[in-house]
Amino acid sequence: MPGPLAGIRIVDVSAILSGPLATMMLADQGADVIKIEAPGIGDFMRMGPFRRGGLSAFFANANRGKRSLVLDLSKPRAREIAQELVRRADVFVQNWRPGAAERLGLGYDDLRAVQPDLVYVSISGYGDSGPYRDRRVYDPIIQGLTGHVAVQKNPEFPVPDLVRNVVADKASAYTVAQAITAALFARERGAGGQHVRIPMLDTSLAFFWP
């Protein structure tokens, strides 16, 4: 029996976890996800521990059900191929730092010219503006900024500590997956494509606060 997202195609250039986990959940629901990876290592999570059959557990648990394609997006021909994939796609997902997609010619305006009804998803650490805009993002840093670390105190050992799991990445991934399905639903109702922006800082704070 096909899943509820059968017929939806997603071009995914994201890596590590916040994007890949989101698109994997959509693949589980029937979407056709084409994952574009760089030559060489590809998604860095491929090199993680607990390996079997050439795959790390971390990679397999965020990328099952996808098809992979290697493209060097710094090359013009590779970008043309990516745009051709987008022309026949419904969703494009990237988690590069702000401005990187535009420098590659794969920004929202670039791809909307190719596919006007595209749901374009930008996942960032800190959003498109502000003093942290261009900083690298890591799960422990987001945990620290949003209060996760501050509450990890045992009265008998009152030292702040991290949540021993990538909770910021995972909260972001679930938010991204829900936002994509909401955008597709809005498009189905005639709203057209749109640019979905998901900062990890915002999603982690929202996840933590309740």
PDB file of C-alpha atoms in Angstrom:
ATOM      1  CA  MET A   1       0.000   0.000   0.000  1.00  0.00           C
ATOM      2  CA  PRO A   2       1.536   3.375  -0.997  1.00  0.00           C
ATOM      3  CA  GLY A   3       2.196   5.937   1.719  1.00  0.00           C
ATOM      4  CA  PRO A   4       0.331   9.247   1.985  1.00  0.00           C
ATOM      5  CA  LEU A   5       3.190  11.121   0.294  1.00  0.00           C
ATOM      6  CA  ALA A   6       3.428   8.798  -2.717  1.00  0.00           C
ATOM      7  CA  GLY A   7       3.993  10.910  -5.827  1.00  0.00           C
ATOM      8  CA  ILE A   8       5.872  13.649  -3.935  1.00  0.00           C
ATOM      9  CA  ARG A   9       9.501  14.062  -4.989  1.00  0.00           C
ATOM     10  CA  ILE A  10      12.077  15.705  -2.723  1.00  0.00           C
ATOM     11  CA  VAL A  11      15.566  16.838  -3.747  1.00  0.00           C
ATOM     12  CA  ASP A  12      17.661  16.822  -0.591  1.00  0.00           C
ATOM     13  CA  VAL A  13      21.133  18.391  -0.463  1.00  0.00           C
ATOM     14  CA  SER A  14      21.230  18.530   3.344  1.00  0.00           C
ATOM     15  CA  ALA A  15      23.730  16.609   5.466  1.00  0.00           C
ATOM     16  CA  ILE A  16      24.372  15.351   9.005  1.00  0.00           C
ATOM     17  CA  LEU A  17      20.959  15.241  10.747  1.00  0.00           C
ATOM     18  CA  SER A  18      18.519  18.181  10.814  1.00  0.00           C
ATOM     19  CA  GLY A  19      17.678  17.847   7.112  1.00  0.00           C
ATOM     20  CA  PRO A  20      18.312  14.142   6.475  1.00  0.00           C
ATOM     21  CA  LEU A  21      16.207  12.961   9.409  1.00  0.00           C
ATOM     22  CA  ALA A  22      13.319  15.168   8.255  1.00  0.00           C
ATOM     23  CA  THR A  23      13.402  13.875   4.688  1.00  0.00           C
ATOM     24  CA  MET A  24      13.785  10.288   5.895  1.00  0.00           C
ATOM     25  CA  MET A  25      10.501  10.613   7.799  1.00  0.00           C
ATOM     26  CA  LEU A  26       8.877  11.831   4.596  1.00  0.00           C
ATOM     27  CA  ALA A  27      10.430   8.923   2.687  1.00  0.00           C
ATOM     28  CA  ASP A  28       8.904   6.593   5.282  1.00  0.00           C
ATOM     29  CA  GLN A  29       5.557   8.155   4.373  1.00  0.00           C
ATOM     30  CA  GLY A  30       6.029   7.417   0.678  1.00  0.00           C
ATOM     31  CA  ALA A  31       7.912  10.409  -0.726  1.00  0.00           C
ATOM     32  CA  ASP A  32      10.597   9.818  -3.360  1.00  0.00           C
ATOM     33  CA  VAL A  33      13.717  11.418  -1.842  1.00  0.00           C
ATOM     34  CA  ILE A  34      16.782  12.008  -4.005  1.00  0.00           C
ATOM     35  CA  LYS A  35      19.782  12.763  -1.799  1.00  0.00           C
ATOM     36  CA  ILE A  36      22.608  14.711  -3.450  1.00  0.00           C
ATOM     37  CA  GLU A  37      26.027  14.216  -1.869  1.00  0.00           C
ATOM     38  CA  ALA A  38      29.467  15.665  -2.567  1.00  0.00           C
ATOM     39  CA  PRO A  39      32.222  13.514  -4.123  1.00  0.00           C
ATOM     40  CA  GLY A  40      34.496  11.655  -1.743  1.00  0.00           C
ATOM     41  CA  ILE A  41      33.032  11.130   1.712  1.00  0.00           C
ATOM     42  CA  GLY A  42      29.566  12.388   0.820  1.00  0.00           C
ATOM     43  CA  ASP A  43      27.419  13.041   3.867  1.00  0.00           C
ATOM     44  CA  PHE A  44      29.896  13.072   6.764  1.00  0.00           C
ATOM     45  CA  MET A  45      27.596  10.785   8.761  1.00  0.00           C
ATOM     46  CA  ARG A  46      28.616   7.934   6.451  1.00  0.00           C
ATOM     47  CA  MET A  47      31.912   7.845   8.368  1.00  0.00           C
ATOM     48  CA  GLY A  48      30.316   7.304  11.793  1.00  0.00           C
ATOM     49  CA  PRO A  49      30.815   4.271  14.060  1.00  0.00           C
ATOM     50  CA  PHE A  50      28.760   1.057  14.313  1.00  0.00           C
ATOM     51  CA  ARG A  51      29.248   0.154  10.666  1.00  0.00           C
ATOM     52  CA  ARG A  52      27.640  -2.679   8.747  1.00  0.00           C
ATOM     53  CA  GLY A  53      27.415  -3.265   5.016  1.00  0.00           C
ATOM     54  CA  GLY A  54      29.472  -0.134   4.352  1.00  0.00           C
ATOM     55  CA  LEU A  55      27.054   2.137   6.235  1.00  0.00           C
ATOM     56  CA  SER A  56      27.274   3.664   9.689  1.00  0.00           C
ATOM     57  CA  ALA A  57      24.291   3.329  12.009  1.00  0.00           C
ATOM     58  CA  PHE A  58      24.021   7.118  12.192  1.00  0.00           C
ATOM     59  CA  PHE A  59      23.770   7.429   8.415  1.00  0.00           C
ATOM     60  CA  ALA A  60      21.347   4.524   7.987  1.00  0.00           C
ATOM     61  CA  ASN A  61      19.015   5.846  10.674  1.00  0.00           C
ATOM     62  CA  ALA A  62      18.658   9.211   8.963  1.00  0.00           C
ATOM     63  CA  ASN A  63      18.733   8.182   5.312  1.00  0.00           C
ATOM     64  CA  ARG A  64      16.831   4.958   4.755  1.00  0.00           C
ATOM     65  CA  GLY A  65      14.415   4.848   1.853  1.00  0.00           C
ATOM     66  CA  LYS A  66      16.292   7.427  -0.257  1.00  0.00           C
ATOM     67  CA  ARG A  67      18.113   7.344  -3.553  1.00  0.00           C
ATOM     68  CA  SER A  68      21.588   8.923  -3.612  1.00  0.00           C
ATOM     69  CA  LEU A  69      23.385  10.838  -6.320  1.00  0.00           C
ATOM     70  CA  VAL A  70      26.918  12.246  -6.234  1.00  0.00           C
ATOM     71  CA  LEU A  71      27.279  15.756  -7.661  1.00  0.00           C
ATOM     72  CA  ASP A  72      30.046  18.307  -7.228  1.00  0.00           C
ATOM     73  CA  LEU A  73      27.820  21.369  -6.965  1.00  0.00           C
ATOM     74  CA  SER A  74      30.791  23.680  -7.416  1.00  0.00           C
ATOM     75  CA  LYS A  75      30.748  22.617 -11.094  1.00  0.00           C
ATOM     76  CA  PRO A  76      28.315  24.262 -13.559  1.00  0.00           C
ATOM     77  CA  ARG A  77      27.221  20.957 -15.134  1.00  0.00           C
ATOM     78  CA  ALA A  78      26.421  19.476 -11.713  1.00  0.00           C
ATOM     79  CA  ARG A  79      24.281  22.499 -10.873  1.00  0.00           C
ATOM     80  CA  GLU A  80      22.438  22.083 -14.180  1.00  0.00           C
ATOM     81  CA  ILE A  81      21.680  18.459 -13.256  1.00  0.00           C
ATOM     82  CA  ALA A  82      20.442  19.559  -9.820  1.00  0.00           C
ATOM     83  CA  GLN A  83      18.164  22.129 -11.427  1.00  0.00           C
ATOM     84  CA  GLU A  84      16.794  19.500 -13.811  1.00  0.00           C
ATOM     85  CA  LEU A  85      15.946  17.314 -10.826  1.00  0.00           C
ATOM     86  CA  VAL A  86      14.229  20.262  -9.149  1.00  0.00           C
ATOM     87  CA  ARG A  87      12.216  20.938 -12.300  1.00  0.00           C
ATOM     88  CA  ARG A  88      10.411  17.636 -11.685  1.00  0.00           C
ATOM     89  CA  ALA A  89      10.346  17.901  -7.885  1.00  0.00           C
ATOM     90  CA  ASP A  90       7.966  19.219  -5.257  1.00  0.00           C
ATOM     91  CA  VAL A  91      10.403  20.013  -2.429  1.00  0.00           C
ATOM     92  CA  PHE A  92      14.041  21.132  -2.147  1.00  0.00           C
ATOM     93  CA  VAL A  93      15.824  20.895   1.214  1.00  0.00           C
ATOM     94  CA  GLN A  94      19.184  22.425   2.173  1.00  0.00           C
ATOM     95  CA  ASN A  95      20.882  23.098   5.494  1.00  0.00           C
ATOM     96  CA  TRP A  96      23.808  25.205   4.348  1.00  0.00           C
ATOM     97  CA  ARG A  97      24.735  28.433   6.069  1.00  0.00           C
ATOM     98  CA  PRO A  98      22.774  31.482   4.865  1.00  0.00           C
ATOM     99  CA  GLY A  99      24.021  32.717   1.495  1.00  0.00           C
ATOM    100  CA  ALA A 100      25.690  29.460   0.412  1.00  0.00           C
ATOM    101  CA  ALA A 101      22.772  28.313  -1.757  1.00  0.00           C
ATOM    102  CA  GLU A 102      22.613  31.681  -3.504  1.00  0.00           C
ATOM    103  CA  ARG A 103      26.341  31.581  -4.246  1.00  0.00           C
ATOM    104  CA  LEU A 104      25.838  28.202  -5.922  1.00  0.00           C
ATOM    105  CA  GLY A 105      22.882  29.415  -7.962  1.00  0.00           C
ATOM    106  CA  LEU A 106      20.578  27.133  -5.949  1.00  0.00           C
ATOM    107  CA  GLY A 107      18.807  29.766  -3.859  1.00  0.00           C
ATOM    108  CA  TYR A 108      15.053  30.156  -3.556  1.00  0.00           C
ATOM    109  CA  ASP A 109      14.731  32.649  -6.422  1.00  0.00           C
ATOM    110  CA  ASP A 110      16.999  30.532  -8.656  1.00  0.00           C
ATOM    111  CA  LEU A 111      14.993  27.354  -8.192  1.00  0.00           C
ATOM    112  CA  ARG A 112      11.592  29.014  -8.187  1.00  0.00           C
ATOM    113  CA  ALA A 113      12.433  30.183 -11.712  1.00  0.00           C
ATOM    114  CA  VAL A 114      12.875  26.497 -12.585  1.00  0.00           C
ATOM    115  CA  GLN A 115       9.861  25.175 -10.625  1.00  0.00           C
ATOM    116  CA  PRO A 116       7.399  27.928  -9.585  1.00  0.00           C
ATOM    117  CA  ASP A 117       5.391  25.658  -7.241  1.00  0.00           C
ATOM    118  CA  LEU A 118       8.461  24.440  -5.357  1.00  0.00           C
ATOM    119  CA  VAL A 119       8.438  24.157  -1.569  1.00  0.00           C
ATOM    120  CA  TYR A 120      11.965  25.382  -0.796  1.00  0.00           C
ATOM    121  CA  VAL A 121      13.301  24.617   2.687  1.00  0.00           C
ATOM    122  CA  SER A 122      16.230  26.429   4.315  1.00  0.00           C
ATOM    123  CA  ILE A 123      17.471  25.015   7.621  1.00  0.00           C
ATOM    124  CA  SER A 124      19.983  27.241   9.396  1.00  0.00           C
ATOM    125  CA  GLY A 125      21.550  27.477  12.803  1.00  0.00           C
ATOM    126  CA  TYR A 126      20.513  30.978  13.771  1.00  0.00           C
ATOM    127  CA  GLY A 127      18.304  32.304  10.981  1.00  0.00           C
ATOM    128  CA  ASP A 128      18.910  34.593   8.020  1.00  0.00           C
ATOM    129  CA  SER A 129      19.841  37.676  10.046  1.00  0.00           C
ATOM    130  CA  GLY A 130      21.428  38.656  13.336  1.00  0.00           C
ATOM    131  CA  PRO A 131      24.961  38.574  14.747  1.00  0.00           C
ATOM    132  CA  TYR A 132      25.237  34.755  14.678  1.00  0.00           C
ATOM    133  CA  ARG A 133      23.971  34.413  11.092  1.00  0.00           C
ATOM    134  CA  ASP A 134      27.259  33.198   9.576  1.00  0.00           C
ATOM    135  CA  ARG A 135      28.523  31.113  12.470  1.00  0.00           C
ATOM    136  CA  ARG A 136      28.873  27.358  12.247  1.00  0.00           C
ATOM    137  CA  VAL A 137      26.211  25.487  14.158  1.00  0.00           C
ATOM    138  CA  TYR A 138      26.638  22.459  16.386  1.00  0.00           C
ATOM    139  CA  ASP A 139      24.050  20.687  18.496  1.00  0.00           C
ATOM    140  CA  PRO A 140      25.831  21.373  21.846  1.00  0.00           C
ATOM    141  CA  ILE A 141      25.992  25.102  21.086  1.00  0.00           C
ATOM    142  CA  ILE A 142      22.259  25.247  20.356  1.00  0.00           C
ATOM    143  CA  GLN A 143      21.624  23.311  23.560  1.00  0.00           C
ATOM    144  CA  GLY A 144      23.635  25.883  25.500  1.00  0.00           C
ATOM    145  CA  LEU A 145      21.923  28.879  23.913  1.00  0.00           C
ATOM    146  CA  THR A 146      18.405  27.558  24.449  1.00  0.00           C
ATOM    147  CA  GLY A 147      18.678  26.443  28.076  1.00  0.00           C
ATOM    148  CA  HIS A 148      18.997  22.671  27.711  1.00  0.00           C
ATOM    149  CA  VAL A 149      22.414  22.661  29.382  1.00  0.00           C
ATOM    150  CA  ALA A 150      21.387  24.926  32.251  1.00  0.00           C
ATOM    151  CA  VAL A 151      18.686  22.545  33.478  1.00  0.00           C
ATOM    152  CA  GLN A 152      20.850  19.408  33.336  1.00  0.00           C
ATOM    153  CA  LYS A 153      21.842  19.732  36.995  1.00  0.00           C
ATOM    154  CA  ASN A 154      21.755  17.136  39.697  1.00  0.00           C
ATOM    155  CA  PRO A 155      21.494  18.743  43.187  1.00  0.00           C
ATOM    156  CA  GLU A 156      24.238  16.375  44.332  1.00  0.00           C
ATOM    157  CA  PHE A 157      26.487  17.336  41.435  1.00  0.00           C
ATOM    158  CA  PRO A 158      25.450  20.868  40.410  1.00  0.00           C
ATOM    159  CA  VAL A 159      27.341  21.195  37.147  1.00  0.00           C
ATOM    160  CA  PRO A 160      25.451  22.011  33.938  1.00  0.00           C
ATOM    161  CA  ASP A 161      25.737  19.264  31.353  1.00  0.00           C
ATOM    162  CA  LEU A 162      24.578  18.474  27.842  1.00  0.00           C
ATOM    163  CA  VAL A 163      21.662  16.264  26.961  1.00  0.00           C
ATOM    164  CA  ARG A 164      23.546  13.176  25.784  1.00  0.00           C
ATOM    165  CA  ASN A 165      21.686  13.100  22.504  1.00  0.00           C
ATOM    166  CA  VAL A 166      21.458  15.436  19.522  1.00  0.00           C
ATOM    167  CA  VAL A 167      18.183  16.855  20.765  1.00  0.00           C
ATOM    168  CA  ALA A 168      18.535  20.186  18.925  1.00  0.00           C
ATOM    169  CA  ASP A 169      19.052  18.502  15.558  1.00  0.00           C
ATOM    170  CA  LYS A 170      16.203  16.071  16.146  1.00  0.00           C
ATOM    171  CA  ALA A 171      13.744  18.748  17.298  1.00  0.00           C
ATOM    172  CA  SER A 172      14.624  20.717  14.170  1.00  0.00           C
ATOM    173  CA  ALA A 173      14.137  17.673  11.939  1.00  0.00           C
ATOM    174  CA  TYR A 174      10.652  16.979  13.278  1.00  0.00           C
ATOM    175  CA  THR A 175       9.751  20.643  12.856  1.00  0.00           C
ATOM    176  CA  VAL A 176      11.043  20.598   9.267  1.00  0.00           C
ATOM    177  CA  ALA A 177       9.077  17.460   8.377  1.00  0.00           C
ATOM    178  CA  GLN A 178       5.851  18.957   9.742  1.00  0.00           C
ATOM    179  CA  ALA A 179       6.484  22.287   8.003  1.00  0.00           C
ATOM    180  CA  ILE A 180       7.033  20.547   4.665  1.00  0.00           C
ATOM    181  CA  THR A 181       3.785  18.606   4.872  1.00  0.00           C
ATOM    182  CA  ALA A 182       1.954  21.785   5.906  1.00  0.00           C
ATOM    183  CA  ALA A 183       3.444  23.667   2.934  1.00  0.00           C
ATOM    184  CA  LEU A 184       2.456  20.853   0.566  1.00  0.00           C
ATOM    185  CA  PHE A 185      -1.073  20.917   1.984  1.00  0.00           C
ATOM    186  CA  ALA A 186      -1.239  24.693   1.500  1.00  0.00           C
ATOM    187  CA  ARG A 187      -0.009  24.265  -2.082  1.00  0.00           C
ATOM    188  CA  GLU A 188      -2.693  21.652  -2.684  1.00  0.00           C
ATOM    189  CA  ARG A 189      -5.241  24.276  -1.617  1.00  0.00           C
ATOM    190  CA  GLY A 190      -3.913  26.762  -4.155  1.00  0.00           C
ATOM    191  CA  ALA A 191      -1.305  28.701  -2.172  1.00  0.00           C
ATOM    192  CA  GLY A 192       1.520  27.762  -4.538  1.00  0.00           C
ATOM    193  CA  GLY A 193       5.108  27.140  -3.539  1.00  0.00           C
ATOM    194  CA  GLN A 194       6.821  28.935  -0.705  1.00  0.00           C
ATOM    195  CA  HIS A 195      10.101  29.389   1.140  1.00  0.00           C
ATOM    196  CA  VAL A 196      10.117  27.580   4.482  1.00  0.00           C
ATOM    197  CA  ARG A 197      12.834  28.860   6.853  1.00  0.00           C
ATOM    198  CA  ILE A 198      13.692  26.807   9.932  1.00  0.00           C
ATOM    199  CA  PRO A 199      16.406  28.053  12.349  1.00  0.00           C
ATOM    200  CA  MET A 200      17.616  25.386  14.770  1.00  0.00           C
ATOM    201  CA  LEU A 201      17.811  28.038  17.508  1.00  0.00           C
ATOM    202  CA  ASP A 202      14.081  28.777  17.201  1.00  0.00           C
ATOM    203  CA  THR A 203      12.936  25.173  16.979  1.00  0.00           C
ATOM    204  CA  SER A 204      15.100  24.055  19.901  1.00  0.00           C
ATOM    205  CA  LEU A 205      13.846  26.874  22.102  1.00  0.00           C
ATOM    206  CA  ALA A 206      10.244  26.060  21.190  1.00  0.00           C
ATOM    207  CA  PHE A 207      10.862  22.356  21.888  1.00  0.00           C
ATOM    208  CA  PHE A 208      12.520  23.063  25.232  1.00  0.00           C
ATOM    209  CA  TRP A 209      10.215  25.729  26.639  1.00  0.00           C
ATOM    210  CA  PRO A 210       6.972  23.770  27.324  1.00  0.00           C
TER     211      PRO A 210
END
